PDB file of C-alpha atoms and ligand atoms in Angstrom:
ATOM      1  CA  MET A   1     -35.862 -33.933-179.488  1.00  0.00           C
ATOM      2  CA  VAL A   2     -36.391 -37.682-178.897  1.00  0.00           C
ATOM      3  CA  GLU A   3     -35.167 -39.633-175.737  1.00  0.00           C
ATOM      4  CA  MET A   4     -33.538 -42.345-177.154  1.00  0.00           C
ATOM      5  CA  ASN A   5     -34.567 -45.480-174.516  1.00  0.00           C
ATOM      6  CA  GLY A   6     -31.757 -48.144-174.549  1.00  0.00           C
ATOM      7  CA  LYS A   7     -34.667 -50.675-172.857  1.00  0.00           C
ATOM      8  CA  VAL A   8     -36.483 -50.698-176.046  1.00  0.00           C
ATOM      9  CA  LEU A   9     -34.108 -51.002-178.667  1.00  0.00           C
ATOM     10  CA  ARG A  10     -32.365 -53.898-176.278  1.00  0.00           C
ATOM     11  CA  ASP A  11     -35.843 -55.893-176.207  1.00  0.00           C
ATOM     12  CA  LYS A  12     -36.101 -55.817-179.609  1.00  0.00           C
ATOM     13  CA  LYS A  13     -32.333 -57.449-180.121  1.00  0.00           C
ATOM     14  CA  LEU A  14     -33.082 -59.956-177.327  1.00  0.00           C
ATOM     15  CA  THR A  15     -35.705 -60.969-179.582  1.00  0.00           C
ATOM     16  CA  GLU A  16     -34.268 -61.176-182.487  1.00  0.00           C
ATOM     17  CA  LEU A  17     -30.905 -62.971-180.646  1.00  0.00           C
ATOM     18  CA  LYS A  18     -33.398 -65.516-179.262  1.00  0.00           C
ATOM     19  CA  GLU A  19     -34.301 -66.449-182.567  1.00  0.00           C
ATOM     20  CA  LYS A  20     -30.854 -66.930-183.572  1.00  0.00           C
ATOM     21  CA  ILE A  21     -30.115 -69.003-181.072  1.00  0.00           C
ATOM     22  CA  GLY A  22     -33.114 -71.073-181.701  1.00  0.00           C
ATOM     23  CA  THR A  23     -31.531 -72.692-184.302  1.00  0.00           C
ATOM     24  CA  LEU A  24     -28.195 -73.796-182.781  1.00  0.00           C
ATOM     25  CA  ASP A  25     -28.272 -77.081-182.174  1.00  0.00           C
ATOM     26  CA  CYS A  26     -26.176 -76.769-179.307  1.00  0.00           C
ATOM     27  CA  LYS A  27     -25.911 -74.408-176.222  1.00  0.00           C
ATOM     28  CA  LEU A  28     -23.945 -71.312-175.582  1.00  0.00           C
ATOM     29  CA  GLY A  29     -21.574 -70.968-172.697  1.00  0.00           C
ATOM     30  CA  LEU A  30     -20.517 -67.670-171.273  1.00  0.00           C
ATOM     31  CA  ALA A  31     -17.627 -67.691-168.422  1.00  0.00           C
ATOM     32  CA  VAL A  32     -17.137 -64.766-166.420  1.00  0.00           C
ATOM     33  CA  ILE A  33     -14.407 -64.254-164.231  1.00  0.00           C
ATOM     34  CA  GLN A  34     -14.275 -61.750-161.040  1.00  0.00           C
ATOM     35  CA  VAL A  35     -10.806 -61.409-159.094  1.00  0.00           C
ATOM     36  CA  GLY A  36     -11.561 -59.536-155.592  1.00  0.00           C
ATOM     37  CA  GLN A  37     -15.238 -58.283-154.487  1.00  0.00           C
ATOM     38  CA  ASP A  38     -15.475 -55.148-155.948  1.00  0.00           C
ATOM     39  CA  GLU A  39     -18.730 -53.450-155.444  1.00  0.00           C
ATOM     40  CA  ALA A  40     -19.722 -52.714-158.963  1.00  0.00           C
ATOM     41  CA  SER A  41     -18.102 -55.597-160.252  1.00  0.00           C
ATOM     42  CA  LYS A  42     -20.614 -57.786-158.495  1.00  0.00           C
ATOM     43  CA  VAL A  43     -23.736 -55.652-159.799  1.00  0.00           C
ATOM     44  CA  TYR A  44     -22.514 -55.925-163.763  1.00  0.00           C
ATOM     45  CA  VAL A  45     -21.625 -59.735-163.020  1.00  0.00           C
ATOM     46  CA  LYS A  46     -25.006 -60.276-161.575  1.00  0.00           C
ATOM     47  CA  GLN A  47     -26.348 -58.414-164.315  1.00  0.00           C
ATOM     48  CA  LYS A  48     -24.946 -60.434-166.517  1.00  0.00           C
ATOM     49  CA  GLU A  49     -25.552 -64.088-165.149  1.00  0.00           C
ATOM     50  CA  LYS A  50     -29.612 -63.176-165.021  1.00  0.00           C
ATOM     51  CA  LEU A  51     -29.424 -62.505-168.932  1.00  0.00           C
ATOM     52  CA  ALA A  52     -27.287 -65.391-169.615  1.00  0.00           C
ATOM     53  CA  LEU A  53     -29.079 -67.820-167.807  1.00  0.00           C
ATOM     54  CA  GLU A  54     -32.636 -66.132-169.283  1.00  0.00           C
ATOM     55  CA  LEU A  55     -31.292 -66.721-172.909  1.00  0.00           C
ATOM     56  CA  GLY A  56     -30.353 -70.174-171.415  1.00  0.00           C
ATOM     57  CA  TYR A  57     -26.733 -70.141-171.539  1.00  0.00           C
ATOM     58  CA  LYS A  58     -24.541 -71.714-169.915  1.00  0.00           C
ATOM     59  CA  PHE A  59     -22.669 -68.955-167.143  1.00  0.00           C
ATOM     60  CA  ILE A  60     -19.698 -69.490-165.181  1.00  0.00           C
ATOM     61  CA  HIS A  61     -19.081 -67.013-162.685  1.00  0.00           C
ATOM     62  CA  LYS A  62     -15.677 -67.285-161.323  1.00  0.00           C
ATOM     63  CA  VAL A  63     -14.659 -65.606-158.602  1.00  0.00           C
ATOM     64  CA  PHE A  64     -10.383 -65.517-157.356  1.00  0.00           C
ATOM     65  CA  ASP A  65      -9.371 -63.701-153.989  1.00  0.00           C
ATOM     66  CA  GLU A  66      -7.693 -60.506-155.069  1.00  0.00           C
ATOM     67  CA  ASN A  67      -4.122 -61.543-154.277  1.00  0.00           C
ATOM     68  CA  VAL A  68      -4.476 -64.553-156.426  1.00  0.00           C
ATOM     69  CA  GLU A  69      -1.076 -65.267-158.172  1.00  0.00           C
ATOM     70  CA  GLN A  70      -1.370 -64.518-161.774  1.00  0.00           C
ATOM     71  CA  ASP A  71      -0.580 -67.842-163.366  1.00  0.00           C
ATOM     72  CA  LYS A  72      -3.029 -69.303-161.529  1.00  0.00           C
ATOM     73  CA  LEU A  73      -5.202 -66.692-163.476  1.00  0.00           C
ATOM     74  CA  ILE A  74      -3.363 -67.320-166.377  1.00  0.00           C
ATOM     75  CA  ARG A  75      -3.991 -71.106-166.075  1.00  0.00           C
ATOM     76  CA  TYR A  76      -7.594 -70.890-165.035  1.00  0.00           C
ATOM     77  CA  ILE A  77      -8.370 -68.838-168.815  1.00  0.00           C
ATOM     78  CA  LYS A  78      -5.932 -71.029-171.006  1.00  0.00           C
ATOM     79  CA  LYS A  79      -8.499 -73.952-169.450  1.00  0.00           C
ATOM     80  CA  LEU A  80     -11.592 -72.335-170.593  1.00  0.00           C
ATOM     81  CA  ASN A  81      -9.747 -71.492-173.927  1.00  0.00           C
ATOM     82  CA  LYS A  82      -9.473 -74.884-174.568  1.00  0.00           C
ATOM     83  CA  ASP A  83     -13.082 -75.517-173.379  1.00  0.00           C
ATOM     84  CA  ASP A  84     -15.663 -76.449-176.081  1.00  0.00           C
ATOM     85  CA  CYS A  85     -19.132 -75.660-174.019  1.00  0.00           C
ATOM     86  CA  ILE A  86     -17.467 -72.267-173.636  1.00  0.00           C
ATOM     87  CA  ASP A  87     -17.949 -69.633-176.689  1.00  0.00           C
ATOM     88  CA  GLY A  88     -17.415 -66.330-174.440  1.00  0.00           C
ATOM     89  CA  ILE A  89     -14.636 -65.347-171.697  1.00  0.00           C
ATOM     90  CA  LEU A  90     -14.749 -62.008-169.987  1.00  0.00           C
ATOM     91  CA  VAL A  91     -12.322 -61.100-166.875  1.00  0.00           C
ATOM     92  CA  GLN A  92     -14.399 -58.242-164.997  1.00  0.00           C
ATOM     93  CA  MET A  93     -12.228 -55.293-164.644  1.00  0.00           C
ATOM     94  CA  PRO A  94     -10.762 -53.432-163.204  1.00  0.00           C
ATOM     95  CA  LEU A  95      -8.390 -55.906-161.857  1.00  0.00           C
ATOM     96  CA  PRO A  96      -5.870 -55.632-158.815  1.00  0.00           C
ATOM     97  CA  ASN A  97      -2.860 -53.704-159.433  1.00  0.00           C
ATOM     98  CA  HIS A  98      -0.180 -56.416-158.978  1.00  0.00           C
ATOM     99  CA  LEU A  99      -1.990 -58.313-162.475  1.00  0.00           C
ATOM    100  CA  ASP A 100      -1.246 -57.573-165.594  1.00  0.00           C
ATOM    101  CA  SER A 101      -4.535 -56.560-167.171  1.00  0.00           C
ATOM    102  CA  SER A 102      -3.463 -56.392-170.686  1.00  0.00           C
ATOM    103  CA  LEU A 103      -1.238 -59.738-170.485  1.00  0.00           C
ATOM    104  CA  ILE A 104      -4.391 -61.443-168.909  1.00  0.00           C
ATOM    105  CA  GLN A 105      -6.899 -60.271-171.088  1.00  0.00           C
ATOM    106  CA  ASN A 106      -4.774 -61.265-174.191  1.00  0.00           C
ATOM    107  CA  THR A 107      -4.822 -64.585-172.840  1.00  0.00           C
ATOM    108  CA  VAL A 108      -8.068 -64.944-173.739  1.00  0.00           C
ATOM    109  CA  ASP A 109      -8.419 -66.853-177.104  1.00  0.00           C
ATOM    110  CA  SER A 110      -9.970 -64.077-179.617  1.00  0.00           C
ATOM    111  CA  TYR A 111     -12.328 -66.525-180.667  1.00  0.00           C
ATOM    112  CA  LYS A 112     -13.761 -66.262-177.680  1.00  0.00           C
ATOM    113  CA  ASP A 113     -12.769 -62.419-177.102  1.00  0.00           C
ATOM    114  CA  VAL A 114     -16.371 -61.169-175.867  1.00  0.00           C
ATOM    115  CA  ASP A 115     -15.163 -57.822-174.692  1.00  0.00           C
ATOM    116  CA  GLY A 116     -13.159 -57.529-177.755  1.00  0.00           C
ATOM    117  CA  LEU A 117     -10.502 -56.436-176.387  1.00  0.00           C
ATOM    118  CA  THR A 118      -7.575 -58.753-177.491  1.00  0.00           C
ATOM    119  CA  PHE A 119      -4.988 -57.132-179.729  1.00  0.00           C
ATOM    120  CA  ILE A 120      -6.205 -59.527-182.382  1.00  0.00           C
ATOM    121  CA  ASN A 121      -9.354 -58.526-182.253  1.00  0.00           C
ATOM    122  CA  ALA A 122      -8.712 -54.474-181.144  1.00  0.00           C
ATOM    123  CA  GLY A 123      -6.572 -54.657-184.782  1.00  0.00           C
ATOM    124  CA  ARG A 124      -9.105 -56.074-186.755  1.00  0.00           C
ATOM    125  CA  LEU A 125     -11.333 -53.853-185.696  1.00  0.00           C
ATOM    126  CA  VAL A 126      -8.495 -51.296-186.426  1.00  0.00           C
ATOM    127  CA  GLN A 127      -8.211 -52.808-190.399  1.00  0.00           C
ATOM    128  CA  GLY A 128     -11.967 -52.772-190.756  1.00  0.00           C
ATOM    129  CA  MET A 129     -12.090 -56.330-190.515  1.00  0.00           C
ATOM    130  CA  PRO A 130     -14.725 -58.868-189.037  1.00  0.00           C
ATOM    131  CA  SER A 131     -13.721 -58.775-185.187  1.00  0.00           C
ATOM    132  CA  LEU A 132     -15.815 -59.375-181.845  1.00  0.00           C
ATOM    133  CA  VAL A 133     -16.673 -55.723-181.002  1.00  0.00           C
ATOM    134  CA  PRO A 134     -16.199 -54.245-177.361  1.00  0.00           C
ATOM    135  CA  CYS A 135     -20.217 -53.653-176.630  1.00  0.00           C
ATOM    136  CA  THR A 136     -20.711 -50.575-175.210  1.00  0.00           C
ATOM    137  CA  PRO A 137     -19.736 -49.146-178.493  1.00  0.00           C
ATOM    138  CA  LYS A 138     -21.304 -52.124-180.784  1.00  0.00           C
ATOM    139  CA  GLY A 139     -24.558 -51.081-178.374  1.00  0.00           C
ATOM    140  CA  ILE A 140     -23.907 -46.936-179.921  1.00  0.00           C
ATOM    141  CA  ILE A 141     -23.694 -47.456-182.862  1.00  0.00           C
ATOM    142  CA  ASP A 142     -26.706 -50.368-182.625  1.00  0.00           C
ATOM    143  CA  MET A 143     -28.521 -47.108-181.274  1.00  0.00           C
ATOM    144  CA  LEU A 144     -27.800 -44.477-183.908  1.00  0.00           C
ATOM    145  CA  ASP A 145     -28.673 -46.988-186.667  1.00  0.00           C
ATOM    146  CA  TYR A 146     -31.913 -47.555-185.188  1.00  0.00           C
ATOM    147  CA  HIS A 147     -32.521 -44.292-185.355  1.00  0.00           C
ATOM    148  CA  GLN A 148     -31.295 -43.692-188.685  1.00  0.00           C
ATOM    149  CA  ILE A 149     -28.817 -41.027-187.539  1.00  0.00           C
ATOM    150  CA  GLY A 150     -26.750 -40.470-190.544  1.00  0.00           C
ATOM    151  CA  LEU A 151     -23.089 -41.171-189.827  1.00  0.00           C
ATOM    152  CA  GLU A 152     -20.910 -40.892-193.336  1.00  0.00           C
ATOM    153  CA  GLY A 153     -19.676 -37.314-193.096  1.00  0.00           C
ATOM    154  CA  ALA A 154     -21.111 -36.180-190.172  1.00  0.00           C
ATOM    155  CA  ASN A 155     -18.458 -34.450-187.518  1.00  0.00           C
ATOM    156  CA  VAL A 156     -18.878 -36.357-184.491  1.00  0.00           C
ATOM    157  CA  VAL A 157     -16.360 -35.934-181.405  1.00  0.00           C
ATOM    158  CA  VAL A 158     -15.675 -38.687-178.664  1.00  0.00           C
ATOM    159  CA  ILE A 159     -15.004 -37.478-175.330  1.00  0.00           C
ATOM    160  CA  GLY A 160     -12.924 -39.983-173.566  1.00  0.00           C
ATOM    161  CA  ARG A 161      -9.947 -42.487-175.473  1.00  0.00           C
ATOM    162  CA  SER A 162     -10.184 -46.047-173.154  1.00  0.00           C
ATOM    163  CA  ILE A 163      -9.409 -48.952-174.748  1.00  0.00           C
ATOM    164  CA  LEU A 164     -13.051 -50.203-173.773  1.00  0.00           C
ATOM    165  CA  VAL A 165     -15.605 -47.609-175.102  1.00  0.00           C
ATOM    166  CA  GLY A 166     -13.432 -44.064-176.432  1.00  0.00           C
ATOM    167  CA  LYS A 167     -10.901 -45.633-179.275  1.00  0.00           C
ATOM    168  CA  PRO A 168     -12.912 -48.160-180.919  1.00  0.00           C
ATOM    169  CA  ILE A 169     -15.798 -46.059-180.898  1.00  0.00           C
ATOM    170  CA  ALA A 170     -13.927 -43.492-182.381  1.00  0.00           C
ATOM    171  CA  THR A 171     -12.749 -46.504-184.686  1.00  0.00           C
ATOM    172  CA  LEU A 172     -16.051 -47.820-185.940  1.00  0.00           C
ATOM    173  CA  LEU A 173     -17.223 -44.116-186.731  1.00  0.00           C
ATOM    174  CA  SER A 174     -14.200 -43.922-189.161  1.00  0.00           C
ATOM    175  CA  ASN A 175     -14.973 -47.324-190.401  1.00  0.00           C
ATOM    176  CA  ARG A 176     -18.461 -45.567-191.329  1.00  0.00           C
ATOM    177  CA  ASN A 177     -16.660 -42.669-192.745  1.00  0.00           C
ATOM    178  CA  ALA A 178     -17.553 -40.388-189.617  1.00  0.00           C
ATOM    179  CA  THR A 179     -15.429 -37.219-189.378  1.00  0.00           C
ATOM    180  CA  VAL A 180     -13.838 -38.442-185.859  1.00  0.00           C
ATOM    181  CA  VAL A 181     -11.995 -36.227-183.480  1.00  0.00           C
ATOM    182  CA  LEU A 182     -11.127 -37.966-180.185  1.00  0.00           C
ATOM    183  CA  THR A 183     -10.632 -35.985-177.338  1.00  0.00           C
ATOM    184  CA  HIS A 184      -9.084 -36.638-173.994  1.00  0.00           C
ATOM    185  CA  SER A 185      -7.953 -34.750-170.606  1.00  0.00           C
ATOM    186  CA  LYS A 186      -5.214 -32.881-172.388  1.00  0.00           C
ATOM    187  CA  THR A 187      -7.151 -31.819-174.879  1.00  0.00           C
ATOM    188  CA  LYS A 188      -7.459 -27.801-174.904  1.00  0.00           C
ATOM    189  CA  ASN A 189     -10.479 -25.845-175.713  1.00  0.00           C
ATOM    190  CA  LEU A 190     -12.740 -28.861-175.955  1.00  0.00           C
ATOM    191  CA  GLY A 191     -16.369 -26.716-175.716  1.00  0.00           C
ATOM    192  CA  GLU A 192     -15.321 -25.125-179.061  1.00  0.00           C
ATOM    193  CA  ILE A 193     -14.385 -28.647-180.054  1.00  0.00           C
ATOM    194  CA  THR A 194     -17.581 -30.024-179.188  1.00  0.00           C
ATOM    195  CA  LYS A 195     -19.555 -27.168-180.687  1.00  0.00           C
ATOM    196  CA  ASN A 196     -19.301 -28.172-184.001  1.00  0.00           C
ATOM    197  CA  ALA A 197     -20.400 -31.686-183.490  1.00  0.00           C
ATOM    198  CA  ASP A 198     -23.318 -33.148-185.183  1.00  0.00           C
ATOM    199  CA  ILE A 199     -22.968 -36.108-183.023  1.00  0.00           C
ATOM    200  CA  ILE A 200     -21.145 -35.920-179.311  1.00  0.00           C
ATOM    201  CA  ILE A 201     -20.307 -39.220-177.389  1.00  0.00           C
ATOM    202  CA  ALA A 202     -19.344 -38.337-173.765  1.00  0.00           C
ATOM    203  CA  ALA A 203     -17.406 -41.550-172.078  1.00  0.00           C
ATOM    204  CA  VAL A 204     -15.221 -39.412-169.161  1.00  0.00           C
ATOM    205  CA  GLY A 205     -16.931 -40.548-165.753  1.00  0.00           C
ATOM    206  CA  LYS A 206     -18.010 -37.279-164.814  1.00  0.00           C
ATOM    207  CA  ALA A 207     -21.376 -36.586-163.903  1.00  0.00           C
ATOM    208  CA  GLY A 208     -22.882 -33.671-165.677  1.00  0.00           C
ATOM    209  CA  PHE A 209     -19.598 -32.729-167.495  1.00  0.00           C
ATOM    210  CA  VAL A 210     -20.771 -32.681-170.736  1.00  0.00           C
ATOM    211  CA  THR A 211     -23.127 -28.894-170.060  1.00  0.00           C
ATOM    212  CA  ALA A 212     -25.350 -27.082-172.671  1.00  0.00           C
ATOM    213  CA  ASP A 213     -22.616 -24.198-173.752  1.00  0.00           C
ATOM    214  CA  MET A 214     -20.700 -27.095-175.244  1.00  0.00           C
ATOM    215  CA  VAL A 215     -23.559 -28.634-177.134  1.00  0.00           C
ATOM    216  CA  LYS A 216     -24.668 -27.324-180.991  1.00  0.00           C
ATOM    217  CA  ASP A 217     -28.864 -26.774-181.384  1.00  0.00           C
ATOM    218  CA  GLY A 218     -29.892 -29.939-182.753  1.00  0.00           C
ATOM    219  CA  ALA A 219     -26.588 -32.325-181.881  1.00  0.00           C
ATOM    220  CA  VAL A 220     -27.068 -35.856-181.134  1.00  0.00           C
ATOM    221  CA  VAL A 221     -25.601 -36.397-177.956  1.00  0.00           C
ATOM    222  CA  ILE A 222     -25.208 -40.017-176.632  1.00  0.00           C
ATOM    223  CA  ASP A 223     -23.806 -40.180-173.197  1.00  0.00           C
ATOM    224  CA  VAL A 224     -22.136 -43.452-172.020  1.00  0.00           C
ATOM    225  CA  GLY A 225     -21.021 -42.297-168.393  1.00  0.00           C
ATOM    226  CA  ILE A 226     -22.508 -44.121-165.278  1.00  0.00           C
ATOM    227  CA  ASN A 227     -21.623 -42.044-161.729  1.00  0.00           C
ATOM    228  CA  ARG A 228     -22.820 -42.842-158.488  1.00  0.00           C
ATOM    229  CA  ILE A 229     -23.582 -40.334-156.356  1.00  0.00           C
ATOM    230  CA  ASP A 230     -25.669 -40.747-153.043  1.00  0.00           C
ATOM    231  CA  GLY A 231     -26.752 -44.444-154.522  1.00  0.00           C
ATOM    232  CA  LYS A 232     -28.335 -42.000-157.525  1.00  0.00           C
ATOM    233  CA  LEU A 233     -27.276 -42.883-161.292  1.00  0.00           C
ATOM    234  CA  TYR A 234     -25.878 -39.192-163.423  1.00  0.00           C
ATOM    235  CA  GLY A 235     -24.430 -39.729-166.801  1.00  0.00           C
ATOM    236  CA  ASP A 236     -21.782 -37.474-168.240  1.00  0.00           C
ATOM    237  CA  VAL A 237     -24.196 -35.104-170.013  1.00  0.00           C
ATOM    238  CA  ASP A 238     -25.990 -32.405-167.955  1.00  0.00           C
ATOM    239  CA  PHE A 239     -29.290 -33.591-168.813  1.00  0.00           C
ATOM    240  CA  PRO A 240     -32.152 -31.744-167.690  1.00  0.00           C
ATOM    241  CA  THR A 241     -30.045 -28.676-169.766  1.00  0.00           C
ATOM    242  CA  VAL A 242     -28.594 -29.980-172.435  1.00  0.00           C
ATOM    243  CA  LYS A 243     -31.803 -31.976-173.758  1.00  0.00           C
ATOM    244  CA  ASP A 244     -33.372 -28.858-175.375  1.00  0.00           C
ATOM    245  CA  LYS A 245     -30.963 -28.409-177.444  1.00  0.00           C
ATOM    246  CA  CYS A 246     -30.238 -31.645-178.747  1.00  0.00           C
ATOM    247  CA  SER A 247     -32.534 -33.636-181.685  1.00  0.00           C
ATOM    248  CA  TYR A 248     -31.137 -37.147-180.268  1.00  0.00           C
ATOM    249  CA  ILE A 249     -30.201 -37.325-176.384  1.00  0.00           C
ATOM    250  CA  THR A 250     -29.798 -40.934-174.350  1.00  0.00           C
ATOM    251  CA  PRO A 251     -31.037 -40.815-170.686  1.00  0.00           C
ATOM    252  CA  VAL A 252     -28.971 -42.282-167.813  1.00  0.00           C
ATOM    253  CA  PRO A 253     -30.217 -45.191-166.949  1.00  0.00           C
ATOM    254  CA  GLY A 254     -31.905 -46.535-169.633  1.00  0.00           C
ATOM    255  CA  GLY A 255     -29.706 -45.590-172.922  1.00  0.00           C
ATOM    256  CA  VAL A 256     -26.494 -46.989-173.351  1.00  0.00           C
ATOM    257  CA  GLY A 257     -26.602 -48.827-170.557  1.00  0.00           C
ATOM    258  CA  PRO A 258     -29.029 -51.564-171.251  1.00  0.00           C
ATOM    259  CA  MET A 259     -27.640 -51.788-174.616  1.00  0.00           C
ATOM    260  CA  THR A 260     -24.362 -52.904-173.457  1.00  0.00           C
ATOM    261  CA  VAL A 261     -25.507 -56.284-171.698  1.00  0.00           C
ATOM    262  CA  CYS A 262     -27.489 -57.465-174.599  1.00  0.00           C
ATOM    263  CA  GLU A 263     -24.541 -56.943-176.906  1.00  0.00           C
ATOM    264  CA  LEU A 264     -22.708 -59.006-174.642  1.00  0.00           C
ATOM    265  CA  MET A 265     -24.967 -61.965-175.200  1.00  0.00           C
ATOM    266  CA  ASN A 266     -25.303 -61.031-178.653  1.00  0.00           C
ATOM    267  CA  ASN A 267     -21.040 -61.151-179.204  1.00  0.00           C
ATOM    268  CA  VAL A 268     -21.443 -64.902-176.972  1.00  0.00           C
ATOM    269  CA  TYR A 269     -23.491 -66.035-180.586  1.00  0.00           C
ATOM    270  CA  GLU A 270     -21.047 -64.088-182.889  1.00  0.00           C
ATOM    271  CA  ALA A 271     -17.890 -65.756-180.952  1.00  0.00           C
ATOM    272  CA  HIS A 272     -19.907 -69.253-181.470  1.00  0.00           C
ATOM    273  CA  MET A 273     -20.076 -68.703-185.251  1.00  0.00           C
ATOM    274  CA  LEU A 274     -17.209 -67.481-186.245  1.00  0.00           C
ATOM    275  CA  ARG A 275     -15.308 -69.954-183.938  1.00  0.00           C
ATOM    276  CA  LYS A 276     -16.989 -72.846-185.602  1.00  0.00           C
ATOM    277  CA  LYS A 277     -16.796 -71.599-188.830  1.00  0.00           C
ATOM    278  CA  ALA A 278     -13.060 -71.234-187.979  1.00  0.00           C
ATOM    279  CA  GLY A 279     -13.294 -75.084-187.540  1.00  0.00           C
ATOM    280  CA  LYS A 280     -11.767 -74.613-184.117  1.00  0.00           C
TER     281      LYS A 280
HETATM  282  P1  LIG B 301     -12.007 -44.513-168.442  1.00  0.00           P
HETATM  283  O1  LIG B 301     -11.329 -45.691-168.805  1.00  0.00           O
HETATM  284  O2  LIG B 301     -11.922 -43.895-166.992  1.00  0.00           O
HETATM  285  O3  LIG B 301     -11.488 -42.945-169.242  1.00  0.00           O
HETATM  286  C1  LIG B 301     -11.976 -41.611-169.331  1.00  0.00           C
HETATM  287  C2  LIG B 301     -11.940 -40.847-170.202  1.00  0.00           C
HETATM  288  O4  LIG B 301     -11.832 -39.598-169.720  1.00  0.00           O
HETATM  289  C3  LIG B 301     -10.290 -40.921-170.351  1.00  0.00           C
HETATM  290  O5  LIG B 301      -9.805 -41.515-171.923  1.00  0.00           O
HETATM  291  C4  LIG B 301      -9.266 -39.843-170.026  1.00  0.00           C
HETATM  292  O6  LIG B 301      -8.789 -38.792-170.860  1.00  0.00           O
HETATM  293  C5  LIG B 301     -11.049 -38.781-170.617  1.00  0.00           C
HETATM  294  N1  LIG B 301     -11.221 -37.415-169.582  1.00  0.00           N
HETATM  295  C6  LIG B 301     -10.941 -37.123-168.350  1.00  0.00           C
HETATM  296  N2  LIG B 301     -11.288 -36.182-167.604  1.00  0.00           N
HETATM  297  C7  LIG B 301     -11.203 -35.094-168.995  1.00  0.00           C
HETATM  298  C8  LIG B 301     -11.941 -34.200-169.314  1.00  0.00           C
HETATM  299  N3  LIG B 301     -11.549 -33.059-168.270  1.00  0.00           N
HETATM  300  N4  LIG B 301     -11.914 -34.469-170.324  1.00  0.00           N
HETATM  301  C9  LIG B 301     -11.539 -35.051-171.177  1.00  0.00           C
HETATM  302  N5  LIG B 301     -11.678 -35.936-170.870  1.00  0.00           N
HETATM  303  C10 LIG B 301     -11.633 -36.097-169.674  1.00  0.00           C
HETATM  304  O7  LIG B 301     -13.161 -44.740-168.190  1.00  0.00           O
HETATM  305  P2  LIG B 301     -14.264 -45.761-169.280  1.00  0.00           P
HETATM  306  O8  LIG B 301     -14.130 -46.985-169.058  1.00  0.00           O
HETATM  307  O9  LIG B 301     -14.318 -45.281-170.468  1.00  0.00           O
HETATM  308  O10 LIG B 301     -16.015 -45.408-168.942  1.00  0.00           O
HETATM  309  C11 LIG B 301     -16.191 -44.255-169.104  1.00  0.00           C
HETATM  310  C12 LIG B 301     -17.833 -43.689-168.617  1.00  0.00           C
HETATM  311  O11 LIG B 301     -18.310 -44.896-169.083  1.00  0.00           O
HETATM  312  C13 LIG B 301     -17.932 -44.188-166.725  1.00  0.00           C
HETATM  313  O12 LIG B 301     -18.479 -43.481-165.890  1.00  0.00           O
HETATM  314  C14 LIG B 301     -17.883 -45.697-167.070  1.00  0.00           C
HETATM  315  O13 LIG B 301     -18.583 -46.504-165.749  1.00  0.00           O
HETATM  316  C15 LIG B 301     -18.657 -45.397-167.838  1.00  0.00           C
HETATM  317  N6  LIG B 301     -19.045 -47.018-168.852  1.00  0.00           N
HETATM  318  C16 LIG B 301     -20.677 -47.371-169.564  1.00  0.00           C
HETATM  319  C17 LIG B 301     -20.551 -48.190-169.688  1.00  0.00           C
HETATM  320  C18 LIG B 301     -22.276 -48.334-169.990  1.00  0.00           C
HETATM  321  O14 LIG B 301     -22.580 -49.603-170.358  1.00  0.00           O
HETATM  322  N7  LIG B 301     -22.944 -47.622-170.047  1.00  0.00           N
HETATM  323  C19 LIG B 301     -19.750 -49.615-170.572  1.00  0.00           C
HETATM  324  C20 LIG B 301     -18.455 -49.047-170.167  1.00  0.00           C
HETATM  325  C21 LIG B 301     -18.277 -47.511-169.363  1.00  0.00           C
HETATM  326  P3  LIG B 301      -7.136 -38.841-170.346  1.00  0.00           P
HETATM  327  O15 LIG B 301      -7.038 -40.516-171.470  1.00  0.00           O
HETATM  328  O16 LIG B 301      -6.455 -38.389-171.095  1.00  0.00           O
HETATM  329  O17 LIG B 301      -6.786 -39.644-168.785  1.00  0.00           O
END
């Protein structure tokens, strides 16, 4: 069994990114918008800020009160859309219930949509066209490629169908000619389905959800889950029992997680290049 170390690949990709940034004659800019004081969001924004500053990006962290009026938030995003020094805009999810997350997400200019969540980028992804791709799915594909895991014709089961992880990873894999089954909470006999998978991708949000009896011998298991229990992090896969059945597995922490923030920084660069190419 090979443990897929996300930190090693992240560092390799960051070195490549630094070389690309070094050829630019301007500073890249990332703006992160947070609404309210959600503790997990604060941790995620800190991680983004640390890496952005390390790469020499301009970094704006705008925090709105949790009761902010939707129009005020939209006006701020529109201002960032017009700001030539900002290449990427990210609205930290989840948003409070009084806000229309989809409307707010789609206010972000698709050329600055480094989360890849606008209708335009999601549609381009489905049509196999160049687009800004959500960071976690992109990180998963990079990990699979790095370990030279064949995707063409592979039977893949994705557990979870969120717009952030499950759906885009299923689309990316289908675009790469894998045969993909996208499962969710209403799926019947999930364990029977996963037992046929060459690759399982778990994005459920339930600690230890994937157990050894759901995994065939030699399968590749990618664990996206981040579940905090008593201050400790657990994945969606029951790592101690599943690892012995796999050919490859990602640990939590240290697997998919480190890739996500690195892919975000890469998306800021890609967004800059796409925008300049389009003359925007
Ligand atoms: P989400 O939006 O809550 O979606 C969870 C998905 O799991 C839903 O599609 C849900 O099905 C499905 N599900 C729930 N119970 C199930 C069951 N019993 N059987 C099969 N499917 C079930 O979560 P998310 O945003 O995709 O995130 C998933 C996990 O990944 C979370 O732990 C999150 O923290 C983590 N995450 C990690 C990273 C990273 O960088 N490593 C990035 C993003 C997310 P329905 O659609 O039917 O409700």
